[in-house]
mmCIF file of C-alpha atoms in Angstrom:
data_model
loop_
_atom_site.group_PDB
_atom_site.id
_atom_site.type_symbol
_atom_site.label_atom_id
_atom_site.label_comp_id
_atom_site.label_asym_id
_atom_site.label_seq_id
_atom_site.Cartn_x
_atom_site.Cartn_y
_atom_site.Cartn_z
ATOM 1 C CA UNK A 88 -18.428 8.526 -16.285
ATOM 2 C CA UNK A 89 -19.944 11.571 -16.336
ATOM 3 C CA UNK A 90 -19.581 14.462 -13.937
ATOM 4 C CA UNK A 91 -22.965 14.456 -12.173
ATOM 5 C CA UNK A 92 -21.212 11.327 -10.929
ATOM 6 C CA UNK A 93 -18.796 13.319 -9.039
ATOM 7 C CA UNK A 94 -18.764 12.523 -5.326
ATOM 8 C CA UNK A 95 -18.242 15.614 -3.161
ATOM 9 C CA UNK A 96 -16.404 15.875 -0.142
ATOM 10 C CA UNK A 97 -17.017 17.857 3.366
ATOM 11 C CA UNK A 98 -15.116 20.576 4.019
ATOM 12 C CA UNK A 99 -13.727 19.641 7.481
ATOM 13 C CA UNK A 100 -12.610 21.967 10.871
ATOM 14 C CA UNK A 101 -9.335 23.755 11.613
ATOM 15 C CA UNK A 102 -6.891 21.452 13.411
ATOM 16 C CA UNK A 103 -6.216 22.294 17.026
ATOM 17 C CA UNK A 104 -3.551 21.322 19.406
ATOM 18 C CA UNK A 105 -4.149 19.125 22.297
ATOM 19 C CA UNK A 106 -3.509 20.522 25.294
ATOM 20 C CA UNK A 107 -2.886 16.610 26.900
ATOM 21 C CA UNK A 108 -2.970 14.261 24.242
ATOM 22 C CA UNK A 109 -6.617 12.560 23.264
ATOM 23 C CA UNK A 110 -7.278 9.039 23.521
ATOM 24 C CA UNK A 111 -9.667 6.367 21.790
ATOM 25 C CA UNK A 112 -11.712 5.114 24.869
ATOM 26 C CA UNK A 113 -14.086 2.729 23.043
ATOM 27 C CA UNK A 114 -15.775 0.940 19.944
ATOM 28 C CA UNK A 115 -17.953 2.715 18.442
ATOM 29 C CA UNK A 116 -21.472 1.334 17.440
ATOM 30 C CA UNK A 117 -21.232 2.788 13.410
ATOM 31 C CA UNK A 118 -18.048 1.246 11.258
ATOM 32 C CA UNK A 119 -16.307 1.885 8.749
ATOM 33 C CA UNK A 120 -16.780 1.000 5.180
ATOM 34 C CA UNK A 121 -13.824 1.877 4.146
ATOM 35 C CA UNK A 122 -10.979 2.163 6.787
ATOM 36 C CA UNK A 123 -8.571 4.990 6.958
ATOM 37 C CA UNK A 124 -5.510 5.073 4.871
ATOM 38 C CA UNK A 125 -3.440 7.586 3.449
ATOM 39 C CA UNK A 126 -3.946 8.820 0.432
ATOM 40 C CA UNK A 127 -0.993 10.796 -0.281
ATOM 41 C CA UNK A 128 2.154 12.340 1.656
ATOM 42 C CA UNK A 129 4.195 15.218 0.845
ATOM 43 C CA UNK A 130 7.252 16.772 3.214
ATOM 44 C CA UNK A 131 4.921 18.471 5.318
ATOM 45 C CA UNK A 132 1.520 17.170 4.680
ATOM 46 C CA UNK A 133 -0.690 14.271 4.675
ATOM 47 C CA UNK A 134 -4.345 12.936 3.132
ATOM 48 C CA UNK A 135 -6.207 10.394 5.178
ATOM 49 C CA UNK A 136 -9.688 9.152 3.630
ATOM 50 C CA UNK A 137 -12.388 7.222 5.399
ATOM 51 C CA UNK A 138 -16.010 6.616 4.560
ATOM 52 C CA UNK A 139 -18.182 5.791 7.430
ATOM 53 C CA UNK A 140 -21.896 3.567 6.915
ATOM 54 C CA UNK A 141 -23.349 6.394 9.340
ATOM 55 C CA UNK A 142 -22.861 10.090 9.758
ATOM 56 C CA UNK A 143 -20.713 10.901 12.152
ATOM 57 C CA UNK A 144 -18.249 13.530 13.138
ATOM 58 C CA UNK A 145 -15.402 12.949 15.371
ATOM 59 C CA UNK A 146 -11.584 13.740 15.275
ATOM 60 C CA UNK A 147 -8.429 12.231 13.304
ATOM 61 C CA UNK A 148 -5.609 12.236 16.480
ATOM 62 C CA UNK A 149 -1.965 12.431 14.951
ATOM 63 C CA UNK A 150 0.719 12.448 16.467
ATOM 64 C CA UNK A 151 4.893 11.717 16.117
ATOM 65 C CA UNK A 152 5.975 8.287 17.051
ATOM 66 C CA UNK A 153 9.011 9.714 18.333
ATOM 67 C CA UNK A 154 6.738 12.362 20.698
ATOM 68 C CA UNK A 155 3.803 11.219 21.794
ATOM 69 C CA UNK A 156 2.899 13.926 23.880
ATOM 70 C CA UNK A 157 2.834 16.296 20.677
ATOM 71 C CA UNK A 158 -0.444 15.299 19.145
ATOM 72 C CA UNK A 159 -2.248 17.422 16.203
ATOM 73 C CA UNK A 160 -6.403 16.883 16.965
ATOM 74 C CA UNK A 161 -8.365 17.104 13.050
ATOM 75 C CA UNK A 162 -12.343 17.586 13.802
ATOM 76 C CA UNK A 163 -14.449 16.402 11.188
ATOM 77 C CA UNK A 164 -17.897 17.415 10.895
ATOM 78 C CA UNK A 165 -20.960 15.654 10.648
ATOM 79 C CA UNK A 166 -20.867 12.865 7.831
ATOM 80 C CA UNK A 167 -20.000 9.927 6.013
ATOM 81 C CA UNK A 168 -16.878 10.593 3.393
ATOM 82 C CA UNK A 169 -14.100 12.212 5.029
ATOM 83 C CA UNK A 170 -11.042 13.056 3.070
ATOM 84 C CA UNK A 171 -9.224 15.159 5.919
ATOM 85 C CA UNK A 172 -5.656 17.019 4.783
ATOM 86 C CA UNK A 173 -3.231 17.316 7.849
ATOM 87 C CA UNK A 174 -0.761 20.075 7.720
ATOM 88 C CA UNK A 175 2.076 21.568 9.803
ATOM 89 C CA UNK A 176 4.221 17.556 9.742
ATOM 90 C CA UNK A 177 7.846 17.531 10.272
ATOM 91 C CA UNK A 178 9.628 16.356 6.849
ATOM 92 C CA UNK A 179 10.738 12.410 7.311
ATOM 93 C CA UNK A 180 9.109 12.002 10.210
ATOM 94 C CA UNK A 181 6.946 9.091 11.094
ATOM 95 C CA UNK A 182 3.513 9.542 12.494
ATOM 96 C CA UNK A 183 1.075 7.600 14.489
ATOM 97 C CA UNK A 184 -3.233 8.171 13.033
ATOM 98 C CA UNK A 185 -5.769 7.290 14.744
ATOM 99 C CA UNK A 186 -9.769 8.112 14.381
ATOM 100 C CA UNK A 187 -12.275 8.608 17.001
ATOM 101 C CA UNK A 188 -16.029 9.300 16.877
ATOM 102 C CA UNK A 189 -17.786 11.480 19.137
ATOM 103 C CA UNK A 190 -17.551 15.165 19.879
ATOM 104 C CA UNK A 191 -16.872 14.768 23.549
ATOM 105 C CA UNK A 192 -12.645 13.825 23.632
ATOM 106 C CA UNK A 193 -12.745 12.315 26.642
ATOM 107 C CA UNK A 194 -15.223 9.668 25.190
ATOM 108 C CA UNK A 195 -13.708 8.951 21.382
ATOM 109 C CA UNK A 196 -14.622 5.986 20.160
ATOM 110 C CA UNK A 197 -13.258 3.940 17.693
ATOM 111 C CA UNK A 198 -15.073 2.250 14.912
ATOM 112 C CA UNK A 199 -14.831 -1.152 13.848
ATOM 113 C CA UNK A 200 -13.957 -2.877 10.311
ATOM 114 C CA UNK A 201 -15.038 -6.031 8.539
ATOM 115 C CA UNK A 202 -15.567 -6.818 12.080
ATOM 116 C CA UNK A 203 -12.642 -5.901 13.785
ATOM 117 C CA UNK A 204 -10.087 -2.972 14.830
ATOM 118 C CA UNK A 205 -8.808 -1.219 12.178
ATOM 119 C CA UNK A 206 -6.557 0.359 14.783
ATOM 120 C CA UNK A 207 -4.026 2.997 14.403
ATOM 121 C CA UNK A 208 -2.391 3.623 11.039
ATOM 122 C CA UNK A 209 1.743 5.172 10.595
ATOM 123 C CA UNK A 210 2.427 7.648 7.785
ATOM 124 C CA UNK A 211 6.127 8.839 7.114
ATOM 125 C CA UNK A 212 6.119 11.894 5.469
ATOM 126 C CA UNK A 213 8.463 13.451 2.609
ATOM 127 C CA UNK A 214 11.997 14.323 2.170
ATOM 128 C CA UNK A 215 13.900 15.153 -0.300
ATOM 129 C CA UNK A 216 16.544 12.838 -0.385
ATOM 130 C CA UNK A 217 17.244 9.622 -3.591
ATOM 131 C CA UNK A 218 16.754 6.958 -3.056
ATOM 132 C CA UNK A 219 12.743 7.023 -3.531
ATOM 133 C CA UNK A 220 11.714 3.264 -2.947
ATOM 134 C CA UNK A 221 8.509 2.248 -4.445
ATOM 135 C CA UNK A 222 6.933 -1.527 -4.435
ATOM 136 C CA UNK A 223 4.728 -2.304 -7.648
ATOM 137 C CA UNK A 224 1.984 -4.753 -7.585
ATOM 138 C CA UNK A 225 -1.297 -5.488 -9.821
ATOM 139 C CA UNK A 226 -4.205 -7.508 -10.670
ATOM 140 C CA UNK A 227 -3.791 -8.755 -6.672
ATOM 141 C CA UNK A 228 -8.345 -9.080 -6.407
ATOM 142 C CA UNK A 229 -8.886 -12.425 -5.645
ATOM 143 C CA UNK A 230 -8.730 -11.992 -2.300
ATOM 144 C CA UNK A 231 -6.660 -15.642 -2.128
ATOM 145 C CA UNK A 232 -3.376 -16.417 0.270
ATOM 146 C CA UNK A 233 -0.715 -14.844 -1.767
ATOM 147 C CA UNK A 234 -1.494 -10.923 -1.427
ATOM 148 C CA UNK A 235 -1.582 -10.550 1.640
ATOM 149 C CA UNK A 236 2.157 -12.187 1.926
ATOM 150 C CA UNK A 237 3.511 -9.903 -1.207
ATOM 151 C CA UNK A 238 1.738 -7.316 0.640
ATOM 152 C CA UNK A 239 4.281 -8.020 4.410
ATOM 153 C CA UNK A 240 7.275 -7.978 2.096
ATOM 154 C CA UNK A 241 6.581 -5.234 0.471
ATOM 155 C CA UNK A 242 6.220 -3.630 3.717
ATOM 156 C CA UNK A 243 9.261 -4.791 5.508
ATOM 157 C CA UNK A 244 11.212 -3.105 2.824
ATOM 158 C CA UNK A 245 10.997 0.626 3.604
ATOM 159 C CA UNK A 246 9.256 1.944 1.268
ATOM 160 C CA UNK A 247 8.102 5.511 0.287
ATOM 161 C CA UNK A 248 4.596 4.926 -1.220
ATOM 162 C CA UNK A 249 3.233 1.529 -3.581
ATOM 163 C CA UNK A 250 1.717 1.647 -6.667
ATOM 164 C CA UNK A 251 -0.752 -0.464 -8.254
ATOM 165 C CA UNK A 252 -1.012 -1.479 -11.841
ATOM 166 C CA UNK A 253 -5.055 -2.034 -11.545
ATOM 167 C CA UNK A 254 -7.722 -4.113 -10.773
ATOM 168 C CA UNK A 255 -7.908 -3.696 -6.961
ATOM 169 C CA UNK A 256 -11.114 -6.412 -6.769
ATOM 170 C CA UNK A 257 -11.819 -10.098 -9.557
ATOM 171 C CA UNK A 258 -15.615 -11.190 -9.139
ATOM 172 C CA UNK A 259 -17.656 -8.544 -7.364
ATOM 173 C CA UNK A 260 -20.171 -10.725 -7.813
ATOM 174 C CA UNK A 261 -19.206 -13.660 -5.420
ATOM 175 C CA UNK A 262 -19.503 -11.074 -2.649
ATOM 176 C CA UNK A 263 -22.577 -9.460 -0.947
ATOM 177 C CA UNK A 264 -21.544 -5.735 -2.576
ATOM 178 C CA UNK A 265 -18.808 -4.435 -3.830
ATOM 179 C CA UNK A 266 -17.877 -2.987 -0.561
ATOM 180 C CA UNK A 267 -17.675 -6.494 0.814
ATOM 181 C CA UNK A 268 -15.659 -7.444 -2.129
ATOM 182 C CA UNK A 269 -13.064 -4.181 -1.672
ATOM 183 C CA UNK A 270 -12.856 -5.319 1.926
ATOM 184 C CA UNK A 271 -12.349 -8.393 1.559
ATOM 185 C CA UNK A 272 -10.038 -8.227 -1.868
ATOM 186 C CA UNK A 273 -7.998 -4.888 -1.307
ATOM 187 C CA UNK A 274 -8.543 -3.469 2.246
ATOM 188 C CA UNK A 275 -7.821 -6.753 4.273
ATOM 189 C CA UNK A 276 -5.097 -8.324 2.329
ATOM 190 C CA UNK A 277 -3.130 -5.461 1.483
ATOM 191 C CA UNK A 278 -3.399 -4.057 5.199
ATOM 192 C CA UNK A 279 -0.001 -4.765 6.376
ATOM 193 C CA UNK A 280 0.840 -1.520 3.459
ATOM 194 C CA UNK A 281 -2.523 0.719 3.948
ATOM 195 C CA UNK A 282 -1.221 1.030 7.308
ATOM 196 C CA UNK A 283 2.183 2.165 6.413
ATOM 197 C CA UNK A 284 2.283 4.125 3.337
ATOM 198 C CA UNK A 285 0.135 5.414 0.254
ATOM 199 C CA UNK A 286 -1.033 2.891 -2.428
ATOM 200 C CA UNK A 287 -1.477 4.656 -5.167
ATOM 201 C CA UNK A 288 -3.849 2.505 -8.136
ATOM 202 C CA UNK A 289 -4.990 2.979 -11.634
ATOM 203 C CA UNK A 290 -8.286 1.654 -12.974
ATOM 204 C CA UNK A 291 -8.995 -2.099 -14.424
ATOM 205 C CA UNK A 292 -11.221 -3.453 -16.344
ATOM 206 C CA UNK A 293 -12.535 -5.469 -13.573
ATOM 207 C CA UNK A 294 -13.010 -2.455 -11.559
ATOM 208 C CA UNK A 295 -15.554 -1.373 -13.455
ATOM 209 C CA UNK A 296 -17.257 -3.924 -14.079
ATOM 210 C CA UNK A 297 -21.320 -3.620 -13.972
ATOM 211 C CA UNK A 298 -21.736 -5.838 -10.003
ATOM 212 C CA UNK A 299 -19.024 -2.638 -9.444
ATOM 213 C CA UNK A 300 -21.561 -0.241 -9.702
ATOM 214 C CA UNK A 301 -24.017 1.763 -6.877
ATOM 215 C CA UNK A 302 -27.535 3.025 -7.790
ATOM 216 C CA UNK A 303 -26.287 5.746 -9.662
ATOM 217 C CA UNK A 304 -23.707 3.748 -12.093
ATOM 218 C CA UNK A 305 -20.592 4.782 -10.300
ATOM 219 C CA UNK A 306 -17.961 1.698 -9.176
ATOM 220 C CA UNK A 307 -17.110 1.586 -6.417
ATOM 221 C CA UNK A 308 -13.638 2.261 -7.466
ATOM 222 C CA UNK A 309 -14.279 5.663 -7.551
ATOM 223 C CA UNK A 310 -16.166 6.224 -3.978
ATOM 224 C CA UNK A 311 -12.612 4.565 -2.398
ATOM 225 C CA UNK A 312 -10.165 6.264 -3.822
ATOM 226 C CA UNK A 313 -10.995 10.231 -4.582
ATOM 227 C CA UNK A 314 -9.097 13.060 -5.621
ATOM 228 C CA UNK A 315 -6.831 14.999 -3.010
ATOM 229 C CA UNK A 316 -4.623 17.656 -2.310
ATOM 230 C CA UNK A 317 -1.113 17.896 -4.155
ATOM 231 C CA UNK A 318 -2.248 16.056 -7.080
ATOM 232 C CA UNK A 319 -3.682 17.338 -10.940
ATOM 233 C CA UNK A 320 -6.188 14.816 -11.422
ATOM 234 C CA UNK A 321 -9.867 14.954 -13.514
ATOM 235 C CA UNK A 322 -12.421 15.227 -10.985
ATOM 236 C CA UNK A 323 -12.833 11.743 -10.592
ATOM 237 C CA UNK A 324 -9.527 10.714 -10.599
ATOM 238 C CA UNK A 325 -9.316 8.786 -13.843
ATOM 239 C CA UNK A 326 -5.966 9.870 -14.428
ATOM 240 C CA UNK A 327 -3.651 12.091 -12.109
ATOM 241 C CA UNK A 328 -0.591 13.160 -11.381
ATOM 242 C CA UNK A 329 2.336 13.882 -8.297
ATOM 243 C CA UNK A 330 5.707 15.213 -8.003
ATOM 244 C CA UNK A 331 8.097 13.561 -5.661
ATOM 245 C CA UNK A 332 12.115 14.403 -5.568
ATOM 246 C CA UNK A 333 11.967 15.789 -8.884
ATOM 247 C CA UNK A 334 10.565 12.921 -10.157
ATOM 248 C CA UNK A 335 6.255 12.502 -11.927
ATOM 249 C CA UNK A 336 4.327 10.088 -11.166
ATOM 250 C CA UNK A 337 1.369 9.623 -13.740
ATOM 251 C CA UNK A 338 -1.815 7.380 -13.514
ATOM 252 C CA UNK A 339 -3.836 7.150 -16.456
ATOM 253 C CA UNK A 340 -6.465 5.165 -17.416
ATOM 254 C CA UNK A 341 -6.983 2.564 -20.379
ATOM 255 C CA UNK A 342 -10.875 1.983 -19.996
ATOM 256 C CA UNK A 343 -11.276 5.290 -22.294
ATOM 257 C CA UNK A 344 -9.915 3.290 -25.376
ATOM 258 C CA UNK A 345 -12.221 0.243 -24.670
ATOM 259 C CA UNK A 346 -15.843 2.011 -24.272
ATOM 260 C CA UNK A 347 -15.344 5.122 -21.808
ATOM 261 C CA UNK A 348 -15.472 8.704 -22.643
ATOM 262 C CA UNK A 349 -13.276 11.526 -22.533
ATOM 263 C CA UNK A 350 -10.146 9.544 -24.446
ATOM 264 C CA UNK A 351 -9.076 12.549 -26.126
ATOM 265 C CA UNK A 352 -8.944 14.986 -22.840
ATOM 266 C CA UNK A 353 -6.900 12.119 -21.109
ATOM 267 C CA UNK A 354 -4.640 12.277 -23.905
ATOM 268 C CA UNK A 355 -4.178 15.677 -24.339
ATOM 269 C CA UNK A 356 -3.950 16.570 -20.394
ATOM 270 C CA UNK A 357 -0.835 13.638 -20.915
ATOM 271 C CA UNK A 358 0.889 15.785 -23.135
ATOM 272 C CA UNK A 359 0.501 18.581 -21.380
ATOM 273 C CA UNK A 360 2.090 16.473 -18.158
ATOM 274 C CA UNK A 361 5.155 15.241 -19.861
ATOM 275 C CA UNK A 362 5.795 18.494 -21.117
ATOM 276 C CA UNK A 363 5.979 19.708 -17.640
ATOM 277 C CA UNK A 364 9.743 20.867 -16.988
ATOM 278 C CA UNK A 365 10.120 21.197 -13.456
ATOM 279 C CA UNK A 366 10.566 17.353 -13.386
ATOM 280 C CA UNK A 367 13.234 15.377 -14.556
ATOM 281 C CA UNK A 368 11.662 12.869 -15.787
ATOM 282 C CA UNK A 369 8.304 11.241 -15.392
ATOM 283 C CA UNK A 370 6.956 7.528 -14.512
ATOM 284 C CA UNK A 371 3.537 6.146 -16.097
ATOM 285 C CA UNK A 372 1.652 4.074 -15.159
ATOM 286 C CA UNK A 373 -1.681 2.430 -16.586
ATOM 287 C CA UNK A 374 -4.119 -1.019 -15.803
ATOM 288 C CA UNK A 375 -3.539 -2.516 -20.041
ATOM 289 C CA UNK A 376 0.057 -2.704 -21.309
ATOM 290 C CA UNK A 377 0.819 -1.567 -24.952
ATOM 291 C CA UNK A 378 2.925 -4.875 -25.259
ATOM 292 C CA UNK A 379 3.277 -8.167 -23.100
ATOM 293 C CA UNK A 380 3.766 -11.987 -24.243
ATOM 294 C CA UNK A 381 0.712 -13.669 -21.954
ATOM 295 C CA UNK A 382 -1.383 -16.427 -23.961
ATOM 296 C CA UNK A 383 -4.591 -14.750 -22.246
ATOM 297 C CA UNK A 384 -4.488 -10.462 -23.342
ATOM 298 C CA UNK A 385 -1.290 -9.947 -25.682
ATOM 299 C CA UNK A 386 -2.933 -8.122 -28.335
ATOM 300 C CA UNK A 387 -5.641 -6.076 -25.822
ATOM 301 C CA UNK A 388 -3.159 -2.879 -25.623
ATOM 302 C CA UNK A 389 -2.853 -2.022 -29.369
ATOM 303 C CA UNK A 390 -5.422 0.940 -28.730
ATOM 304 C CA UNK A 391 -3.307 1.750 -25.746
ATOM 305 C CA UNK A 392 -0.277 2.050 -28.409
ATOM 306 C CA UNK A 393 -1.909 5.465 -29.426
ATOM 307 C CA UNK A 394 0.250 6.666 -26.434
ATOM 308 C CA UNK A 395 4.162 5.160 -26.784
ATOM 309 C CA UNK A 396 4.870 7.845 -29.405
ATOM 310 C CA UNK A 397 4.211 10.439 -26.810
ATOM 311 C CA UNK A 398 6.478 8.538 -24.075
ATOM 312 C CA UNK A 399 9.383 8.902 -26.899
ATOM 313 C CA UNK A 400 8.731 12.304 -27.627
ATOM 314 C CA UNK A 401 9.430 13.218 -23.894
ATOM 315 C CA UNK A 402 11.839 10.693 -22.809
ATOM 316 C CA UNK A 403 10.011 8.428 -20.794
ATOM 317 C CA UNK A 404 12.276 5.873 -19.068
ATOM 318 C CA UNK A 405 9.829 3.525 -17.831
ATOM 319 C CA UNK A 406 5.803 2.799 -18.173
ATOM 320 C CA UNK A 407 4.628 0.157 -15.280
ATOM 321 C CA UNK A 408 1.586 -2.020 -16.157
ATOM 322 C CA UNK A 409 -0.827 -5.081 -15.180
ATOM 323 C CA UNK A 410 -3.730 -6.792 -16.370
ATOM 324 C CA UNK A 411 -1.658 -9.839 -17.470
ATOM 325 C CA UNK A 412 -0.964 -12.165 -14.373
ATOM 326 C CA UNK A 413 3.148 -12.203 -15.141
ATOM 327 C CA UNK A 414 5.850 -10.290 -14.599
ATOM 328 C CA UNK A 415 7.343 -9.199 -18.034
ATOM 329 C CA UNK A 416 10.190 -6.275 -19.266
ATOM 330 C CA UNK A 417 9.950 -5.380 -22.583
ATOM 331 C CA UNK A 418 12.097 -2.248 -24.321
ATOM 332 C CA UNK A 419 11.266 -0.352 -27.227
ATOM 333 C CA UNK A 420 13.153 3.390 -28.890
ATOM 334 C CA UNK A 421 15.084 3.168 -25.584
ATOM 335 C CA UNK A 422 11.628 3.154 -23.000
ATOM 336 C CA UNK A 423 11.288 0.190 -20.279
ATOM 337 C CA UNK A 424 7.787 -1.291 -20.022
ATOM 338 C CA UNK A 425 6.653 -3.610 -17.323
ATOM 339 C CA UNK A 426 3.757 -5.480 -16.980
ATOM 340 C CA UNK A 427 3.888 -6.359 -12.998
ATOM 341 C CA UNK A 428 0.200 -8.369 -12.576
ATOM 342 C CA UNK A 429 1.175 -10.983 -11.047
ATOM 343 C CA UNK A 430 -0.179 -10.349 -7.519
ATOM 344 C CA UNK A 431 -2.306 -13.065 -6.794
ATOM 345 C CA UNK A 432 -2.188 -17.090 -7.598
ATOM 346 C CA UNK A 433 -4.002 -16.490 -10.925
ATOM 347 C CA UNK A 434 -1.429 -16.383 -13.473
ATOM 348 C CA UNK A 435 -0.615 -16.608 -17.257
ATOM 349 C CA UNK A 436 1.368 -18.628 -19.171
ATOM 350 C CA UNK A 437 2.931 -16.934 -21.939
ATOM 351 C CA UNK A 438 2.197 -17.399 -25.466
ATOM 352 C CA UNK A 439 3.643 -15.243 -28.752
ATOM 353 C CA UNK A 440 6.685 -13.650 -27.640
ATOM 354 C CA UNK A 441 6.111 -10.120 -28.324
ATOM 355 C CA UNK A 442 9.792 -8.704 -30.017
ATOM 356 C CA UNK A 443 10.485 -6.486 -27.451
ATOM 357 C CA UNK A 444 10.538 -9.137 -24.323
ATOM 358 C CA UNK A 445 13.073 -9.060 -22.612
ATOM 359 C CA UNK A 446 12.427 -11.479 -19.431
ATOM 360 C CA UNK A 447 8.584 -13.389 -19.153
ATOM 361 C CA UNK A 448 8.295 -15.185 -15.732
ATOM 362 C CA UNK A 449 4.503 -16.611 -15.001
ATOM 363 C CA UNK A 450 4.967 -15.875 -10.933
ATOM 364 C CA UNK A 451 3.027 -14.260 -8.236
ATOM 365 C CA UNK A 452 5.554 -11.512 -7.215
ATOM 366 C CA UNK A 453 5.930 -7.811 -6.585
ATOM 367 C CA UNK A 454 8.372 -5.340 -8.377
ATOM 368 C CA UNK A 455 10.655 -3.054 -6.455
ATOM 369 C CA UNK A 456 11.947 0.293 -7.604
ATOM 370 C CA UNK A 457 14.974 2.146 -6.464
ATOM 371 C CA UNK A 458 15.056 5.667 -8.049
ATOM 372 C CA UNK A 459 17.740 7.619 -8.084
ATOM 373 C CA UNK A 460 18.321 11.172 -9.897
ATOM 374 C CA UNK A 461 19.469 9.296 -13.107
ATOM 375 C CA UNK A 462 18.717 5.862 -13.166
ATOM 376 C CA UNK A 463 16.274 3.459 -11.731
ATOM 377 C CA UNK A 464 17.331 -0.089 -10.071
ATOM 378 C CA UNK A 465 14.027 -2.473 -11.216
ATOM 379 C CA UNK A 466 14.211 -5.744 -9.054
ATOM 380 C CA UNK A 467 11.309 -7.964 -9.578
ATOM 381 C CA UNK A 468 10.724 -10.574 -6.326
ATOM 382 C CA UNK A 469 9.005 -13.683 -6.029
ATOM 383 C CA UNK A 470 6.123 -14.203 -3.102
ATOM 384 C CA UNK A 471 8.678 -16.571 -1.531
ATOM 385 C CA UNK A 472 11.808 -13.895 -2.073
ATOM 386 C CA UNK A 473 13.365 -15.256 -4.973
ATOM 387 C CA UNK A 474 14.826 -12.703 -7.030
ATOM 388 C CA UNK A 475 13.559 -12.931 -10.828
ATOM 389 C CA UNK A 476 15.175 -10.137 -12.354
ATOM 390 C CA UNK A 477 16.632 -7.251 -11.970
ATOM 391 C CA UNK A 478 18.079 -4.246 -13.923
ATOM 392 C CA UNK A 479 19.552 -0.525 -13.837
ATOM 393 C CA UNK A 480 17.603 1.767 -16.634
ATOM 394 C CA UNK A 481 19.388 5.401 -16.805
ATOM 395 C CA UNK A 482 17.133 8.067 -16.909
ATOM 396 C CA UNK A 483 17.004 11.870 -18.896
#
């Protein structure tokens, strides 16, 4: 995507500590196009993002759940898009945050979303303790009933954050607009997760189809997931990384192998990130897997195999992908490749079994990672709570 399509976000005003807690007193006539979501957390900061259908100023109100009187008010200026970094938070602490529109603190109003209330969100700041618990879901963007059930099951497992392996939305042409498709196929189905933690996605092939693009040719995906403080990314977050508990998480754009520009730039950036000695090891995430056994997409990953030598050179222990609507665990040269693309009822059968494959299951599922300094426990769980696969891998 050309740099001219980058989205500029406004600079917001400094936070203040309210003398007495501010309350939201009514419903605003202005609604969200993108509701408030947690983009990122560190031990002392949280990044929140939302987009309104009409410009408005207002405030983000945030306070510890166990100390509601200690409220921080973060004002924002007159605009539609608001990417807000809240600072001076307490590590390993759960906060509630809400958005009120208006300039009068006594009359802040809540925007609506999809005809209802998005209500408050809860976020927990990071700690440096292991295990780091991460949920992985992918290819969920059909809007069917299995996805909210998976999200609720994930939300109940005390996760630190979630990862999405791509294809946030399918069949955007079924909806009135790309924004409506994201409302019905991303925000509402994954609401239970989005109200409690960041979901870090990678871009999938269906996320950038022509129907997803606005008048400037920008896929709505890039409106929904802007770059944020605390990550290393390109100007549009096509690729990005961040660190947590000494582990680096790297998110890549496999569409660069299939017609999008800048693949050489991305690969050079990837090599630089993998060589960073600040981290004990890296976990890499992207949409199209280099190896898979499904009957639909088994040959799609051949171009992506160009990255495999980098993974082997820098001792990457774990690579996560989607694209294939199933669960598969594969191993090659000490690297475990997990395909976790069963986030809906749309599933693929097994085709020709890849030589790297250890297990293939065609079921709706999510994957749970319990990450330690020296190993990762991997568990695949069906929508009914059944154990599909379980293994432990060593880390460098």
